[in-house]
Short mmCIF file of C-alpha atoms in Angstrom, two decimals:
data_model
loop_
_atom_site.label_atom_id
_atom_site.label_comp_id
_atom_site.label_asym_id
_atom_site.label_seq_id
_atom_site.Cartn_x
_atom_site.Cartn_y
_atom_site.Cartn_z
CA MET A 143 38.29 -6.61 19.34
CA ILE A 144 38.00 -10.16 18.02
CA ARG A 145 40.77 -12.43 16.77
CA ILE A 146 39.83 -14.19 13.55
CA THR A 147 40.52 -17.78 12.58
CA GLU A 148 39.12 -19.74 9.63
CA ASP A 149 36.37 -21.41 11.64
CA THR A 150 35.41 -18.09 13.25
CA LEU A 151 34.94 -16.52 9.82
CA LEU A 152 32.71 -19.39 8.73
CA ILE A 153 30.49 -19.12 11.80
CA LYS A 154 30.29 -15.34 11.47
CA GLY A 155 29.33 -15.82 7.83
CA LEU A 156 26.48 -18.09 8.89
CA TYR A 157 25.22 -15.54 11.41
CA SER A 158 25.46 -12.65 8.94
CA ALA A 159 23.63 -14.51 6.17
CA ALA A 160 20.97 -15.81 8.59
CA SER A 161 20.31 -12.31 9.91
CA GLY A 162 19.91 -11.11 6.32
CA MET A 163 17.37 -13.89 5.70
CA MET A 164 15.36 -12.84 8.77
CA LEU A 165 15.38 -9.25 7.51
CA GLY A 166 14.25 -10.51 4.10
CA LEU A 167 11.35 -12.41 5.66
CA ALA A 168 10.21 -9.27 7.50
CA ARG A 169 10.35 -7.26 4.27
CA MET A 170 8.41 -9.91 2.33
CA ASP A 171 5.71 -10.04 5.03
CA VAL A 172 5.25 -6.26 4.89
CA LEU A 173 5.25 -6.11 1.09
CA ALA A 174 2.74 -8.98 0.87
CA ASN A 175 0.46 -7.20 3.34
CA ASN A 176 0.71 -3.99 1.30
CA LEU A 177 -0.28 -5.86 -1.85
CA ALA A 178 -3.17 -7.56 -0.04
CA ASN A 179 -4.55 -4.11 0.84
CA VAL A 180 -4.06 -2.44 -2.52
CA ASN A 181 -7.85 -2.06 -2.83
CA THR A 182 -8.51 -1.12 0.81
CA CYS A 183 -9.75 2.47 0.96
CA GLY A 184 -7.59 4.77 3.07
CA PHE A 185 -4.88 2.12 3.58
CA LYS A 186 -1.35 3.40 4.25
CA LYS A 187 1.46 1.13 3.17
CA ASP A 188 4.16 0.01 5.59
CA VAL A 189 7.90 0.36 5.04
CA VAL A 190 10.73 -1.64 6.61
CA VAL A 191 13.95 0.23 7.41
CA SER A 192 16.99 -1.98 7.93
CA THR A 193 19.95 -1.33 10.20
CA ALA A 194 23.33 -3.02 10.69
CA PHE A 195 24.55 -4.75 13.81
CA PRO A 196 27.69 -3.12 15.33
CA ASP A 197 30.93 -3.87 13.47
CA MET A 198 33.70 -5.80 15.22
CA LEU A 199 37.36 -4.83 15.13
CA ILE A 200 39.42 -7.81 13.92
CA SER A 201 43.13 -8.67 14.02
CA ARG A 202 45.42 -11.43 12.83
CA LEU A 203 48.40 -13.16 14.42
CA GLU A 204 51.70 -12.34 12.77
CA LYS A 205 54.39 -15.02 12.56
CA LYS A 206 58.08 -14.39 13.03
CA GLU A 207 60.69 -15.56 10.50
CA ASN A 208 61.60 -18.49 12.74
CA GLY A 209 57.97 -19.65 12.73
CA GLU A 210 57.16 -18.54 16.25
CA ALA A 211 53.99 -16.61 16.98
CA GLY A 212 54.38 -12.87 16.95
CA SER A 213 52.04 -10.04 17.84
CA TYR A 214 48.46 -9.37 16.74
CA GLN A 215 47.94 -6.84 13.97
CA GLN A 216 44.67 -5.00 13.44
CA ILE A 217 43.33 -5.55 9.90
CA GLY A 218 39.96 -3.81 9.94
CA LYS A 219 36.33 -4.27 10.87
CA LEU A 220 33.95 -7.19 10.43
CA GLY A 221 30.25 -6.68 9.69
CA THR A 222 27.94 -8.85 11.78
CA GLY A 223 24.73 -8.72 9.76
CA ALA A 224 21.57 -6.64 9.51
CA CYS A 225 18.17 -6.52 11.15
CA VAL A 226 14.90 -4.57 11.10
CA GLY A 227 15.65 -1.14 12.48
CA LEU A 228 12.17 0.32 12.07
CA GLN A 229 8.82 -0.55 10.57
CA THR A 230 6.79 2.54 9.85
CA SER A 231 3.84 3.64 7.75
CA ASP A 232 3.88 5.90 4.72
CA PHE A 233 1.18 8.52 5.26
CA THR A 234 1.17 9.81 1.69
CA GLN A 235 -2.39 10.56 0.63
CA GLY A 236 -4.02 8.19 -1.86
CA ASN A 237 -5.95 9.23 -4.95
CA MET A 238 -9.56 10.38 -4.59
CA LYS A 239 -12.06 8.21 -6.48
CA ARG A 240 -15.63 9.27 -7.15
CA THR A 241 -18.27 6.65 -6.31
CA ASP A 242 -21.52 8.67 -6.31
CA ASN A 243 -22.45 6.87 -3.09
CA PRO A 244 -23.58 9.46 -0.49
CA LEU A 245 -22.27 7.23 2.32
CA ASP A 246 -18.74 7.35 0.87
CA ILE A 247 -16.79 10.21 2.43
CA ALA A 248 -13.13 11.09 1.88
CA LEU A 249 -10.78 13.52 3.60
CA ALA A 250 -8.61 15.64 1.32
CA ASN A 251 -6.12 16.43 4.10
CA ALA A 252 -4.27 14.48 6.81
CA SER A 253 -7.22 14.17 9.21
CA TYR A 254 -9.10 11.13 10.56
CA PHE A 255 -12.68 10.15 11.25
CA VAL A 256 -13.41 9.02 14.82
CA VAL A 257 -15.27 5.77 15.48
CA GLU A 258 -16.34 4.16 18.72
CA THR A 259 -15.06 0.62 19.42
CA ALA A 260 -15.20 -1.74 22.38
CA ASN A 261 -11.76 -0.41 23.34
CA GLY A 262 -12.66 3.27 23.08
CA GLU A 263 -12.10 5.87 20.37
CA ARG A 264 -10.19 4.80 17.29
CA PHE A 265 -9.34 6.66 14.09
CA THR A 266 -9.74 5.80 10.42
CA ARG A 267 -9.14 7.20 6.94
CA ASN A 268 -11.55 4.72 5.40
CA GLY A 269 -14.75 6.67 4.77
CA GLN A 270 -16.76 3.80 3.30
CA PHE A 271 -19.62 4.15 5.77
CA LYS A 272 -22.95 2.35 5.92
CA LEU A 273 -26.27 2.52 7.76
CA ASP A 274 -27.41 -0.41 9.88
CA GLY A 275 -31.03 -1.46 10.35
CA THR A 276 -31.66 1.34 12.84
CA GLY A 277 -30.12 4.09 10.68
CA LEU A 278 -26.88 4.15 12.71
CA LEU A 279 -23.90 5.44 10.70
CA THR A 280 -21.02 2.97 11.03
CA ASP A 281 -17.78 1.94 9.36
CA LEU A 282 -17.53 -1.35 7.46
CA SER A 283 -16.78 -3.21 10.71
CA GLY A 284 -19.92 -1.88 12.39
CA ASN A 285 -18.17 0.67 14.62
CA PRO A 286 -20.36 3.79 15.10
CA VAL A 287 -19.08 7.02 13.56
CA MET A 288 -18.90 9.81 16.16
CA ASP A 289 -19.96 13.45 15.94
CA VAL A 290 -18.38 16.49 17.60
CA ASN A 291 -20.49 15.89 20.71
CA ASP A 292 -19.07 12.34 21.02
CA GLU A 293 -22.47 10.91 20.16
CA GLN A 294 -23.47 8.32 17.59
CA ILE A 295 -25.15 9.49 14.38
CA VAL A 296 -28.56 8.07 13.49
CA VAL A 297 -29.82 9.05 10.03
CA GLU A 298 -33.50 8.99 9.09
CA GLY A 299 -33.83 10.45 5.63
CA ASP A 300 -31.68 11.97 2.91
CA PHE A 301 -28.02 12.12 4.06
CA GLN A 302 -25.70 14.94 2.97
CA VAL A 303 -22.31 16.20 4.23
CA ASP A 304 -20.63 19.50 3.31
CA LYS A 305 -16.89 20.26 3.07
CA GLN A 306 -16.72 21.20 6.75
CA GLY A 307 -18.18 17.88 7.87
CA ASN A 308 -21.60 19.25 8.71
CA VAL A 309 -24.27 16.56 8.36
CA PHE A 310 -27.64 17.41 6.80
CA VAL A 311 -30.67 15.13 6.99
CA ASN A 312 -33.56 15.97 4.67
CA GLY A 313 -31.92 19.31 3.94
CA GLU A 314 -31.64 20.41 7.60
CA GLU A 315 -28.37 20.61 9.53
CA PHE A 316 -28.30 17.71 11.96
CA THR A 317 -24.81 17.42 13.45
CA THR A 318 -21.11 17.59 12.54
CA LEU A 319 -18.72 14.72 12.01
CA LYS A 320 -15.88 14.49 14.50
CA ILE A 321 -12.74 14.84 12.41
CA VAL A 322 -9.36 15.11 14.13
CA SER A 323 -5.69 15.53 13.29
CA PHE A 324 -2.36 14.77 14.96
CA ALA A 325 0.82 16.82 15.15
CA ASP A 326 3.13 13.87 14.41
CA GLN A 327 1.54 10.95 12.60
CA THR A 328 4.79 9.12 11.85
CA ASN A 329 5.91 8.66 15.45
CA THR A 330 2.59 8.48 17.30
CA MET A 331 0.13 6.52 15.13
CA THR A 332 -0.15 2.73 15.46
CA LYS A 333 -1.96 0.59 12.89
CA LEU A 334 -4.47 -1.80 14.46
CA GLY A 335 -5.96 -3.54 11.42
CA GLY A 336 -9.44 -3.18 10.01
CA SER A 337 -8.51 0.32 8.76
CA LEU A 338 -8.25 1.52 12.39
CA TRP A 339 -5.49 3.47 14.10
CA GLN A 340 -4.70 4.54 17.63
CA SER A 341 -2.40 7.30 18.83
CA SER A 342 -0.11 7.77 21.80
CA THR A 343 -0.75 11.52 21.83
CA ALA A 344 -3.79 13.76 22.06
CA TYR A 345 -5.57 14.95 18.93
CA THR A 346 -7.00 18.29 17.93
CA GLU A 347 -10.34 18.70 16.18
CA ASP A 348 -9.82 19.84 12.61
CA ALA A 349 -11.43 23.21 11.91
CA ASN A 350 -11.04 22.78 8.14
CA PRO A 351 -11.34 19.05 7.37
CA GLN A 352 -11.94 19.29 3.57
CA VAL A 353 -14.61 16.60 3.39
CA LEU A 354 -15.56 15.12 0.01
CA GLN A 355 -18.90 13.30 -0.13
CA ASN A 356 -19.40 10.67 -2.86
CA TYR A 357 -15.65 9.99 -2.86
CA VAL A 358 -13.29 7.46 -1.28
CA GLU A 359 -9.55 7.66 -0.80
CA ASP A 360 -7.69 4.87 -2.56
CA SER A 361 -4.86 2.96 -0.91
CA ASN A 362 -1.47 4.63 -1.42
CA VAL A 363 0.02 1.27 -2.44
CA ASN A 364 1.45 1.14 -5.96
CA ALA A 365 0.91 -2.50 -6.91
CA VAL A 366 3.62 -2.54 -9.59
CA SER A 367 6.28 -1.01 -7.34
CA GLU A 368 5.41 -3.28 -4.44
CA MET A 369 5.54 -6.37 -6.68
CA ILE A 370 8.99 -5.36 -7.95
CA GLU A 371 10.22 -4.87 -4.38
CA LEU A 372 8.74 -8.25 -3.39
CA ILE A 373 10.61 -9.96 -6.24
CA LYS A 374 13.86 -8.24 -5.16
CA ALA A 375 13.35 -9.31 -1.55
CA THR A 376 12.63 -12.90 -2.62
CA ARG A 377 15.76 -13.09 -4.78
CA SER A 378 17.87 -11.61 -2.00
CA TYR A 379 16.49 -14.20 0.42
CA GLU A 380 17.28 -17.03 -2.00
CA SER A 381 20.85 -15.74 -2.48
CA LEU A 382 21.44 -15.61 1.27
CA GLN A 383 19.99 -19.10 1.59
CA LYS A 384 22.61 -20.38 -0.87
CA ILE A 385 25.33 -18.59 1.12
CA VAL A 386 24.19 -20.34 4.30
CA GLN A 387 24.30 -23.70 2.52
CA ALA A 388 27.79 -22.99 1.16
CA GLN A 389 29.04 -21.86 4.59
CA ASP A 390 27.55 -24.97 6.18
CA GLU A 391 29.31 -27.24 3.68
CA SER A 392 32.62 -25.41 4.19
CA LEU A 393 32.29 -25.66 7.96
CA ALA A 394 31.60 -29.40 7.67
CA THR A 395 34.78 -29.75 5.58
CA VAL A 396 36.83 -27.89 8.19
CA ILE A 397 35.48 -30.06 10.98
CA GLU A 398 36.22 -33.19 8.98
CA LYS A 399 39.83 -32.06 8.34
CA VAL A 400 40.35 -31.26 12.01
CA GLY A 401 39.00 -34.66 12.98
CA THR A 402 41.26 -36.41 10.44
CA ALA A 403 44.33 -34.48 11.57
CA ARG A 404 43.85 -35.72 15.14
#
């Protein structure tokens, strides 16, 4: 329980407004990053979930009729601000867009392609692949795409992929793309940047990956909705900034009065 005086309320007001500004900054950063990746294939937007700090029980000092101090009376609870409770990704599937590029491959379910990086296996939804000078199939960052035998794929000829992820070169079956899925994407997948993900749990190879050649998966970011949310977050931040300024001026007045009274 906390006992409230005028100066305590002012300081608490500063803390509450400042915590709201920090939350607003986090939201604006996430929304701006979502908007920056609106055209990134396979991108999953991030969402900030806010939470409140614990409330404090407050009381006031009652005065007796003769002016002497009486007992404390509980008058309710005092909020102490908000903060980022969780930042998570929205794994809703984006729209499929036809490109007529045989190296563009999309997944019509919740699976991932596997690529080899300097830090080991990583996972991606971005199927905008390319061939390097040696015919090696890679992602846009140059990471080799892996097959079911955990080997790199080198293509020399006409490249085709069926719905099961089987790779055909010059009409003959060559290998199969390694496509995996996870039981709980929301709580186990971590975004690394560059369209890559890592997971804290083991994957299972997808027996029915629903591969679409000549297609890419668009980002699931709705530019209009994200822009509206960014404007709301900016206005909220500006309002809290004005509250901090007002609280600061009021606190300065209180300090000045106390100094004058002495």
